[in-house]
mmCIF file of C-alpha atoms and ligand atoms in Angstrom:
data_model
loop_
_atom_site.group_PDB
_atom_site.id
_atom_site.type_symbol
_atom_site.label_atom_id
_atom_site.label_comp_id
_atom_site.label_asym_id
_atom_site.label_seq_id
_atom_site.Cartn_x
_atom_site.Cartn_y
_atom_site.Cartn_z
ATOM 1 C CA UNK A 241 -15.816 -13.589 -11.577
ATOM 2 C CA UNK A 242 -16.699 -9.917 -11.292
ATOM 3 C CA UNK A 243 -15.013 -7.800 -13.840
ATOM 4 C CA UNK A 244 -15.639 -4.116 -13.180
ATOM 5 C CA UNK A 245 -15.341 -1.250 -15.621
ATOM 6 C CA UNK A 246 -13.741 2.288 -15.009
ATOM 7 C CA UNK A 247 -12.402 1.641 -11.553
ATOM 8 C CA UNK A 248 -10.048 4.498 -10.559
ATOM 9 C CA UNK A 249 -6.522 3.632 -10.262
ATOM 10 C CA UNK A 250 -5.813 6.569 -7.728
ATOM 11 C CA UNK A 251 -7.257 4.597 -5.073
ATOM 12 C CA UNK A 252 -4.760 2.041 -5.673
ATOM 13 C CA UNK A 253 -1.514 3.854 -5.651
ATOM 14 C CA UNK A 254 0.261 5.682 -2.786
ATOM 15 C CA UNK A 255 0.761 8.719 -4.573
ATOM 16 C CA UNK A 256 -2.963 8.736 -5.153
ATOM 17 C CA UNK A 257 -3.066 9.573 -8.816
ATOM 18 C CA UNK A 258 -4.069 7.885 -12.128
ATOM 19 C CA UNK A 259 -7.419 7.352 -14.065
ATOM 20 C CA UNK A 260 -9.482 4.467 -14.692
ATOM 21 C CA UNK A 261 -8.663 0.926 -15.615
ATOM 22 C CA UNK A 262 -10.783 -0.402 -18.669
ATOM 23 C CA UNK A 263 -11.445 -3.558 -16.561
ATOM 24 C CA UNK A 264 -10.645 -4.596 -13.106
ATOM 25 C CA UNK A 265 -10.963 -7.622 -11.206
ATOM 26 C CA UNK A 266 -9.727 -9.314 -7.859
ATOM 27 C CA UNK A 267 -8.911 -12.934 -8.388
ATOM 28 C CA UNK A 268 -8.701 -14.830 -5.323
ATOM 29 C CA UNK A 269 -7.375 -18.139 -6.126
ATOM 30 C CA UNK A 270 -5.016 -19.335 -9.134
ATOM 31 C CA UNK A 271 -8.526 -20.961 -11.059
ATOM 32 C CA UNK A 272 -10.055 -17.504 -10.913
ATOM 33 C CA UNK A 273 -6.975 -15.873 -12.109
ATOM 34 C CA UNK A 274 -6.553 -18.336 -14.942
ATOM 35 C CA UNK A 275 -10.081 -17.911 -16.073
ATOM 36 C CA UNK A 276 -9.273 -13.962 -16.241
ATOM 37 C CA UNK A 277 -5.847 -14.246 -18.254
ATOM 38 C CA UNK A 278 -7.964 -16.450 -20.769
ATOM 39 C CA UNK A 279 -10.894 -13.556 -20.960
ATOM 40 C CA UNK A 280 -8.254 -11.053 -21.249
ATOM 41 C CA UNK A 281 -6.637 -13.187 -24.162
ATOM 42 C CA UNK A 282 -9.969 -13.821 -25.890
ATOM 43 C CA UNK A 283 -10.932 -9.929 -25.876
ATOM 44 C CA UNK A 284 -7.328 -8.907 -26.881
ATOM 45 C CA UNK A 285 -6.868 -7.083 -23.858
ATOM 46 C CA UNK A 286 -3.496 -6.514 -22.101
ATOM 47 C CA UNK A 287 -3.111 -7.347 -18.629
ATOM 48 C CA UNK A 288 -1.303 -5.570 -15.629
ATOM 49 C CA UNK A 289 -1.353 -6.510 -11.930
ATOM 50 C CA UNK A 290 -1.303 -3.530 -9.193
ATOM 51 C CA UNK A 291 0.310 -4.370 -5.358
ATOM 52 C CA UNK A 292 0.070 -1.837 -3.179
ATOM 53 C CA UNK A 293 0.734 0.692 -5.728
ATOM 54 C CA UNK A 294 3.721 1.947 -3.961
ATOM 55 C CA UNK A 295 6.069 2.113 -7.084
ATOM 56 C CA UNK A 296 3.570 3.103 -9.597
ATOM 57 C CA UNK A 297 2.670 6.302 -11.583
ATOM 58 C CA UNK A 298 -0.339 5.554 -13.489
ATOM 59 C CA UNK A 299 -1.661 7.623 -16.518
ATOM 60 C CA UNK A 300 -4.283 10.287 -15.561
ATOM 61 C CA UNK A 301 -6.024 9.161 -18.977
ATOM 62 C CA UNK A 302 -6.231 5.685 -17.680
ATOM 63 C CA UNK A 303 -5.159 2.115 -18.542
ATOM 64 C CA UNK A 304 -6.455 0.294 -21.353
ATOM 65 C CA UNK A 305 -6.183 -2.992 -19.788
ATOM 66 C CA UNK A 306 -7.427 -5.658 -17.348
ATOM 67 C CA UNK A 307 -6.066 -4.429 -14.276
ATOM 68 C CA UNK A 308 -5.732 -7.378 -11.640
ATOM 69 C CA UNK A 309 -5.534 -6.752 -7.800
ATOM 70 C CA UNK A 310 -4.729 -10.364 -6.083
ATOM 71 C CA UNK A 311 -6.597 -11.168 -2.895
ATOM 72 C CA UNK A 312 -7.824 -14.318 -0.710
ATOM 73 C CA UNK A 313 -5.440 -17.473 -1.506
ATOM 74 C CA UNK A 314 -3.401 -15.282 -3.728
ATOM 75 C CA UNK A 315 -2.356 -12.796 -0.560
ATOM 76 C CA UNK A 316 -1.874 -15.605 2.140
ATOM 77 C CA UNK A 317 1.264 -16.872 3.830
ATOM 78 C CA UNK A 318 2.136 -20.555 4.922
ATOM 79 C CA UNK A 319 5.421 -21.736 6.531
ATOM 80 C CA UNK A 320 6.922 -25.194 6.359
ATOM 81 C CA UNK A 321 10.413 -25.841 7.759
ATOM 82 C CA UNK A 322 12.650 -22.632 6.819
ATOM 83 C CA UNK A 323 10.668 -22.013 3.798
ATOM 84 C CA UNK A 324 7.903 -19.170 3.772
ATOM 85 C CA UNK A 325 5.157 -19.576 0.866
ATOM 86 C CA UNK A 326 3.482 -16.334 0.231
ATOM 87 C CA UNK A 327 0.904 -15.412 -2.422
ATOM 88 C CA UNK A 328 1.928 -12.429 -4.731
ATOM 89 C CA UNK A 329 -0.509 -10.006 -3.322
ATOM 90 C CA UNK A 330 0.685 -10.564 0.303
ATOM 91 C CA UNK A 331 2.036 -7.329 1.784
ATOM 92 C CA UNK A 332 5.576 -7.457 2.638
ATOM 93 C CA UNK A 333 4.670 -6.436 6.295
ATOM 94 C CA UNK A 334 2.314 -9.569 6.502
ATOM 95 C CA UNK A 335 5.091 -11.845 5.383
ATOM 96 C CA UNK A 336 7.532 -10.336 7.751
ATOM 97 C CA UNK A 337 5.159 -10.502 10.643
ATOM 98 C CA UNK A 338 4.752 -14.247 10.113
ATOM 99 C CA UNK A 339 8.309 -14.874 9.788
ATOM 100 C CA UNK A 340 9.093 -13.236 12.746
ATOM 101 C CA UNK A 341 6.494 -15.052 14.753
ATOM 102 C CA UNK A 342 8.173 -18.442 13.352
ATOM 103 C CA UNK A 343 11.499 -17.314 14.317
ATOM 104 C CA UNK A 344 12.375 -16.945 10.637
ATOM 105 C CA UNK A 345 15.069 -14.176 9.864
ATOM 106 C CA UNK A 346 16.273 -12.913 6.337
ATOM 107 C CA UNK A 347 13.297 -11.015 5.178
ATOM 108 C CA UNK A 348 14.057 -8.051 7.660
ATOM 109 C CA UNK A 349 15.298 -5.781 4.727
ATOM 110 C CA UNK A 350 11.631 -5.516 3.529
ATOM 111 C CA UNK A 351 10.229 -3.908 6.740
ATOM 112 C CA UNK A 352 10.398 -0.362 5.032
ATOM 113 C CA UNK A 353 9.379 -1.569 1.601
ATOM 114 C CA UNK A 354 5.706 -1.016 1.595
ATOM 115 C CA UNK A 355 4.555 -3.190 -1.156
ATOM 116 C CA UNK A 356 3.483 -6.732 -1.994
ATOM 117 C CA UNK A 357 5.690 -9.863 -2.707
ATOM 118 C CA UNK A 358 4.620 -9.589 -6.087
ATOM 119 C CA UNK A 359 5.707 -6.055 -6.520
ATOM 120 C CA UNK A 360 8.746 -6.898 -4.715
ATOM 121 C CA UNK A 361 9.749 -9.644 -7.250
ATOM 122 C CA UNK A 362 8.895 -7.193 -10.191
ATOM 123 C CA UNK A 363 11.678 -4.968 -9.218
ATOM 124 C CA UNK A 364 13.680 -7.122 -7.267
ATOM 125 C CA UNK A 365 12.963 -4.516 -4.285
ATOM 126 C CA UNK A 366 15.554 -4.144 -1.688
ATOM 127 C CA UNK A 367 17.257 -1.982 1.087
ATOM 128 C CA UNK A 368 20.033 -2.119 3.469
ATOM 129 C CA UNK A 369 21.934 -4.415 1.551
ATOM 130 C CA UNK A 370 19.252 -7.046 1.242
ATOM 131 C CA UNK A 371 17.008 -7.784 -1.835
ATOM 132 C CA UNK A 372 14.466 -10.535 -2.910
ATOM 133 C CA UNK A 373 16.586 -12.199 -5.314
ATOM 134 C CA UNK A 374 18.672 -13.057 -2.292
ATOM 135 C CA UNK A 375 15.912 -14.786 -0.263
ATOM 136 C CA UNK A 376 13.859 -16.138 -3.274
ATOM 137 C CA UNK A 377 14.002 -19.874 -3.680
ATOM 138 C CA UNK A 378 11.406 -19.858 -6.756
ATOM 139 C CA UNK A 379 8.499 -17.778 -8.097
ATOM 140 C CA UNK A 380 5.259 -19.158 -9.670
ATOM 141 C CA UNK A 381 4.232 -17.055 -12.398
ATOM 142 C CA UNK A 382 0.825 -17.182 -14.274
ATOM 143 C CA UNK A 383 0.286 -16.079 -18.004
ATOM 144 C CA UNK A 384 -2.344 -16.600 -20.944
ATOM 145 C CA UNK A 385 0.011 -19.280 -22.068
ATOM 146 C CA UNK A 386 0.342 -21.320 -18.842
ATOM 147 C CA UNK A 387 1.989 -21.263 -15.374
ATOM 148 C CA UNK A 388 5.215 -22.416 -14.047
ATOM 149 C CA UNK A 389 7.835 -22.115 -11.442
ATOM 150 C CA UNK A 390 10.991 -20.108 -12.109
ATOM 151 C CA UNK A 391 14.238 -19.374 -10.180
ATOM 152 C CA UNK A 392 15.272 -15.840 -9.549
ATOM 153 C CA UNK A 393 18.256 -16.418 -12.234
ATOM 154 C CA UNK A 394 15.404 -17.294 -14.771
ATOM 155 C CA UNK A 395 13.314 -14.155 -14.158
ATOM 156 C CA UNK A 396 16.409 -12.228 -14.549
ATOM 157 C CA UNK A 397 16.460 -10.591 -11.258
ATOM 158 C CA UNK A 398 19.225 -7.880 -10.816
ATOM 159 C CA UNK A 399 19.422 -4.426 -9.291
ATOM 160 C CA UNK A 400 15.933 -3.045 -9.186
ATOM 161 C CA UNK A 401 14.990 -5.191 -12.199
ATOM 162 C CA UNK A 402 13.458 -8.533 -13.304
ATOM 163 C CA UNK A 403 12.622 -9.427 -16.906
ATOM 164 C CA UNK A 404 8.875 -9.820 -15.845
ATOM 165 C CA UNK A 405 6.599 -8.114 -18.544
ATOM 166 C CA UNK A 406 2.695 -7.141 -18.075
ATOM 167 C CA UNK A 407 0.723 -10.114 -18.527
ATOM 168 C CA UNK A 408 2.797 -12.231 -16.519
ATOM 169 C CA UNK A 409 1.515 -12.454 -12.906
ATOM 170 C CA UNK A 410 3.510 -13.563 -9.687
ATOM 171 C CA UNK A 411 1.180 -15.934 -8.076
ATOM 172 C CA UNK A 412 3.171 -17.397 -5.382
ATOM 173 C CA UNK A 413 6.608 -17.216 -4.027
ATOM 174 C CA UNK A 414 9.018 -19.458 -1.822
ATOM 175 C CA UNK A 415 11.347 -17.560 0.054
ATOM 176 C CA UNK A 416 14.091 -19.648 2.034
ATOM 177 C CA UNK A 417 14.836 -18.105 5.396
ATOM 178 C CA UNK A 418 16.903 -19.061 8.548
ATOM 179 C CA UNK A 419 16.560 -19.757 12.042
ATOM 180 C CA UNK A 420 16.559 -16.391 14.138
ATOM 181 C CA UNK A 421 15.414 -15.238 17.392
ATOM 182 C CA UNK A 422 12.026 -13.165 17.028
ATOM 183 C CA UNK A 423 13.517 -10.513 19.561
ATOM 184 C CA UNK A 424 16.558 -9.936 17.561
ATOM 185 C CA UNK A 425 14.157 -9.650 14.375
ATOM 186 C CA UNK A 426 11.991 -7.028 16.110
ATOM 187 C CA UNK A 427 15.063 -5.164 17.316
ATOM 188 C CA UNK A 428 16.409 -5.154 13.785
ATOM 189 C CA UNK A 429 13.206 -3.916 12.205
ATOM 190 C CA UNK A 430 12.723 -1.335 14.750
ATOM 191 C CA UNK A 431 16.368 0.224 14.166
ATOM 192 C CA UNK A 432 15.950 0.161 10.234
ATOM 193 C CA UNK A 433 12.476 1.784 10.554
ATOM 194 C CA UNK A 434 14.090 4.524 12.739
ATOM 195 C CA UNK A 435 16.730 5.298 10.305
ATOM 196 C CA UNK A 436 13.975 5.196 7.400
ATOM 197 C CA UNK A 437 11.908 7.781 9.167
ATOM 198 C CA UNK A 438 14.946 10.187 9.671
ATOM 199 C CA UNK A 439 15.932 10.182 6.268
ATOM 200 C CA UNK A 440 12.562 9.965 4.267
ATOM 201 C CA UNK A 441 9.259 11.285 4.045
ATOM 202 C CA UNK A 442 7.650 8.193 5.279
ATOM 203 C CA UNK A 443 4.466 9.991 6.341
ATOM 204 C CA UNK A 444 3.522 11.571 2.844
ATOM 205 C CA UNK A 445 2.045 10.141 -0.275
ATOM 206 C CA UNK A 446 4.910 9.189 -2.351
ATOM 207 C CA UNK A 447 5.688 6.269 -4.475
ATOM 208 C CA UNK A 448 9.231 5.781 -3.100
ATOM 209 C CA UNK A 449 12.381 6.504 -5.060
ATOM 210 C CA UNK A 450 11.578 8.274 -8.277
ATOM 211 C CA UNK A 451 15.196 7.494 -9.871
ATOM 212 C CA UNK A 452 17.558 4.891 -9.623
ATOM 213 C CA UNK A 453 20.974 5.513 -8.295
ATOM 214 C CA UNK A 454 23.377 6.685 -11.169
ATOM 215 C CA UNK A 455 26.955 5.326 -11.366
ATOM 216 C CA UNK A 456 28.379 8.613 -9.845
ATOM 217 C CA UNK A 457 29.658 9.380 -6.595
ATOM 218 C CA UNK A 458 26.533 11.407 -5.808
ATOM 219 C CA UNK A 459 23.258 9.453 -5.171
ATOM 220 C CA UNK A 460 20.102 10.610 -7.138
ATOM 221 C CA UNK A 461 18.815 12.283 -4.128
ATOM 222 C CA UNK A 462 21.991 14.108 -3.500
ATOM 223 C CA UNK A 463 22.164 15.109 -7.114
ATOM 224 C CA UNK A 464 18.560 16.620 -7.109
ATOM 225 C CA UNK A 465 19.370 18.506 -3.932
ATOM 226 C CA UNK A 466 22.731 19.858 -5.361
ATOM 227 C CA UNK A 467 20.497 21.141 -8.305
ATOM 228 C CA UNK A 468 18.257 23.157 -5.733
ATOM 229 C CA UNK A 469 15.239 20.857 -6.343
ATOM 230 C CA UNK A 470 14.097 20.273 -2.732
ATOM 231 C CA UNK A 471 10.665 21.563 -2.390
ATOM 232 C CA UNK A 472 10.128 22.625 -5.953
ATOM 233 C CA UNK A 473 6.435 22.171 -7.106
ATOM 234 C CA UNK A 474 4.465 21.751 -10.142
ATOM 235 C CA UNK A 475 0.579 21.606 -9.585
ATOM 236 C CA UNK A 476 -0.056 19.559 -6.612
ATOM 237 C CA UNK A 477 3.257 17.527 -6.453
ATOM 238 C CA UNK A 478 6.362 18.625 -4.934
ATOM 239 C CA UNK A 479 9.806 17.273 -4.738
ATOM 240 C CA UNK A 480 10.358 16.310 -1.094
ATOM 241 C CA UNK A 481 11.900 18.967 1.250
ATOM 242 C CA UNK A 482 13.185 16.146 3.195
ATOM 243 C CA UNK A 483 14.598 13.961 0.387
ATOM 244 C CA UNK A 484 15.057 14.977 -3.222
ATOM 245 C CA UNK A 485 14.606 11.833 -4.647
ATOM 246 C CA UNK A 486 10.812 11.515 -3.702
ATOM 247 C CA UNK A 487 7.609 13.181 -4.869
ATOM 248 C CA UNK A 488 5.173 13.997 -2.736
ATOM 249 C CA UNK A 489 1.410 14.619 -3.554
ATOM 250 C CA UNK A 490 0.461 17.749 -1.414
ATOM 251 C CA UNK A 491 -3.098 17.761 -2.455
ATOM 252 C CA UNK A 492 -4.765 17.342 -5.837
ATOM 253 C CA UNK A 493 -1.704 16.178 -7.666
ATOM 254 C CA UNK A 494 -1.964 14.503 -11.050
ATOM 255 C CA UNK A 495 0.271 12.102 -12.601
ATOM 256 C CA UNK A 496 1.260 14.837 -15.437
ATOM 257 C CA UNK A 497 2.374 17.116 -12.238
ATOM 258 C CA UNK A 498 4.700 14.479 -11.061
ATOM 259 C CA UNK A 499 5.957 13.609 -14.767
ATOM 260 C CA UNK A 500 6.756 17.432 -15.333
ATOM 261 C CA UNK A 501 8.708 17.280 -12.004
ATOM 262 C CA UNK A 502 10.661 14.252 -13.230
ATOM 263 C CA UNK A 503 11.253 15.840 -16.598
ATOM 264 C CA UNK A 504 12.430 18.998 -14.964
ATOM 265 C CA UNK A 505 14.840 16.947 -12.386
ATOM 266 C CA UNK A 506 16.210 14.928 -15.444
ATOM 267 C CA UNK A 507 17.117 18.375 -17.275
ATOM 268 C CA UNK A 508 18.846 19.695 -14.437
ATOM 269 C CA UNK A 509 20.796 16.497 -13.469
ATOM 270 C CA UNK A 510 22.148 16.377 -17.091
ATOM 271 C CA UNK A 511 22.764 20.087 -17.247
ATOM 272 C CA UNK A 512 24.911 20.082 -14.212
ATOM 273 C CA UNK A 513 26.641 16.508 -13.923
ATOM 274 C CA UNK A 514 26.050 15.218 -17.326
ATOM 275 C CA UNK A 515 23.933 12.162 -15.847
ATOM 276 C CA UNK A 516 21.022 10.870 -17.467
ATOM 277 C CA UNK A 517 19.011 9.857 -14.579
ATOM 278 C CA UNK A 518 16.709 6.604 -15.153
ATOM 279 C CA UNK A 519 13.345 6.259 -13.434
ATOM 280 C CA UNK A 520 12.875 3.858 -10.710
ATOM 281 C CA UNK A 521 9.195 4.228 -10.576
ATOM 282 C CA UNK A 522 7.003 1.923 -12.868
ATOM 283 C CA UNK A 523 4.747 3.736 -15.342
ATOM 284 C CA UNK A 524 1.428 2.223 -16.511
ATOM 285 C CA UNK A 525 -0.766 3.573 -19.270
ATOM 286 C CA UNK A 526 0.342 5.494 -22.095
ATOM 287 C CA UNK A 527 2.957 7.676 -20.471
ATOM 288 C CA UNK A 528 6.127 8.807 -21.867
ATOM 289 C CA UNK A 529 8.838 11.195 -20.401
ATOM 290 C CA UNK A 530 10.166 13.795 -22.663
ATOM 291 C CA UNK A 531 13.723 12.715 -24.283
ATOM 292 C CA UNK A 532 16.646 14.576 -23.131
ATOM 293 C CA UNK A 533 18.316 16.829 -25.838
HETATM 294 C C1 FAD B 516 7.876 5.215 1.490
HETATM 295 C C2 FAD B 516 8.374 4.323 0.330
HETATM 296 C C3 FAD B 516 9.634 3.873 0.512
HETATM 297 C C4 FAD B 516 9.846 2.799 -0.355
HETATM 298 N N1 FAD B 516 11.202 2.351 -0.317
HETATM 299 C C5 FAD B 516 11.639 1.232 -1.019
HETATM 300 C C6 FAD B 516 12.938 0.587 -0.696
HETATM 301 O O1 FAD B 516 13.613 0.742 0.208
HETATM 302 N N2 FAD B 516 13.321 -0.380 -1.743
HETATM 303 C C7 FAD B 516 12.588 -0.504 -2.770
HETATM 304 O O2 FAD B 516 13.054 -1.385 -3.397
HETATM 305 N N3 FAD B 516 11.554 -0.174 -2.978
HETATM 306 C C8 FAD B 516 11.068 1.019 -2.090
HETATM 307 N N4 FAD B 516 9.680 1.456 -2.412
HETATM 308 C C9 FAD B 516 9.096 1.346 -3.617
HETATM 309 C C10 FAD B 516 7.992 0.145 -3.572
HETATM 310 O O3 FAD B 516 7.599 -0.031 -2.121
HETATM 311 C C11 FAD B 516 8.731 -1.317 -3.945
HETATM 312 O O4 FAD B 516 8.937 -1.245 -5.348
HETATM 313 C C12 FAD B 516 7.565 -2.392 -4.171
HETATM 314 O O5 FAD B 516 8.374 -3.707 -4.097
HETATM 315 C C13 FAD B 516 6.282 -2.095 -4.823
HETATM 316 O O6 FAD B 516 5.518 -3.225 -4.498
HETATM 317 P P1 FAD B 516 3.884 -2.872 -4.980
HETATM 318 O O7 FAD B 516 3.222 -4.046 -4.421
HETATM 319 O O8 FAD B 516 3.459 -1.790 -4.158
HETATM 320 O O9 FAD B 516 3.835 -2.815 -6.337
HETATM 321 P P2 FAD B 516 3.063 -1.583 -7.404
HETATM 322 O O10 FAD B 516 3.732 -0.410 -7.254
HETATM 323 O O11 FAD B 516 1.582 -1.997 -7.123
HETATM 324 O O12 FAD B 516 3.690 -2.267 -8.938
HETATM 325 C C14 FAD B 516 4.982 -2.018 -9.272
HETATM 326 C C15 FAD B 516 5.285 -2.842 -10.451
HETATM 327 O O13 FAD B 516 4.896 -4.493 -9.948
HETATM 328 C C16 FAD B 516 4.112 -5.106 -10.907
HETATM 329 N N5 FAD B 516 3.561 -6.117 -9.856
HETATM 330 C C17 FAD B 516 2.913 -5.706 -8.721
HETATM 331 N N6 FAD B 516 2.384 -7.122 -8.240
HETATM 332 C C18 FAD B 516 2.543 -7.883 -9.298
HETATM 333 C C19 FAD B 516 2.317 -9.262 -9.312
HETATM 334 N N7 FAD B 516 1.708 -10.009 -8.488
HETATM 335 N N8 FAD B 516 2.800 -10.053 -10.429
HETATM 336 C C20 FAD B 516 3.249 -9.328 -11.490
HETATM 337 N N9 FAD B 516 3.592 -8.093 -11.309
HETATM 338 C C21 FAD B 516 3.308 -7.087 -10.315
HETATM 339 C C22 FAD B 516 3.357 -3.922 -11.379
HETATM 340 O O14 FAD B 516 2.488 -4.293 -12.415
HETATM 341 C C23 FAD B 516 4.116 -2.669 -11.432
HETATM 342 O O15 FAD B 516 4.838 -2.860 -12.638
HETATM 343 C C24 FAD B 516 9.275 2.600 -1.447
HETATM 344 C C25 FAD B 516 8.091 3.109 -1.590
HETATM 345 C C26 FAD B 516 7.542 4.110 -0.802
HETATM 346 C C27 FAD B 516 6.154 4.562 -1.055
#
């Protein structure tokens, strides 16, 4: 199995920032994956998986770990009855396309989540009232200690959260769907995508929502907008003029620019509303957000 050194992770994140991985590999079967997990354990090297990098902020200095990108059989889809089996590396769009072609509904909520199945399980991705926990039957997870199937409850799936830790890789999932007319699925997806495009900067380099919505009458986006942050820029990163809970790469952005924007946003939300915003984006590598004082 080929293990590369110094692969720039900016190529694998939708924001387009992040430094090199100490080691990088693309397993295409569970056997290859197990071999790599064993190799990393022997080397005493941490393991992290990237999906489509659509919720990922990677340290500019890089990541001292074996970074995995799943492909081949680990990104394939099969359908039996009303159950869709998908590899952890499968893009949501591919799984949704296959579900629609088979006349299976229930995964439409994922149409605007530009990630993979594994990334969706990691943070229980969701939109429009649906989320992964509602359709997941079980999840196969591989780790150096061994592999096994887990229910969503066993993985602790809750609002934008699972208990998964780096080193545990989502290899495959089973989604329980229900019969639905493909034309109806198509119409719903079109409507959801239209709503999404009207509200969010879908044609820019972003990593989705920066902060989770706080327990407050205002969403994180509305709160940051009220703080006057729309369009605020540091280096090559800018708080989206369209939606204040998004950060755009306006050209040449670095992760440190995005982090500086996040720190400023948290400071202002705390000052104006007494709210401590918690980030939704996953941080990879040695990254710390400054504490609020
Ligand atoms: C324009 C835009 C809109 C978005 N809208 C939404 C939305 O409506 N709802 C929503 O929930 N999210 C949204 N997101 C965020 C993002 O798409 C989701 O969080 C998605 O589930 C991330 O998947 P990914 O494959 O890109 O994961 P990555 O960003 O690559 O990784 C995210 C985390 O998952 C882990 N991970 C990835 N794959 C695996 C695996 N196979 N095994 C174990 N761990 C893994 C990574 O290590 C990392 O910690 C949006 C993002 C963008 C850019």
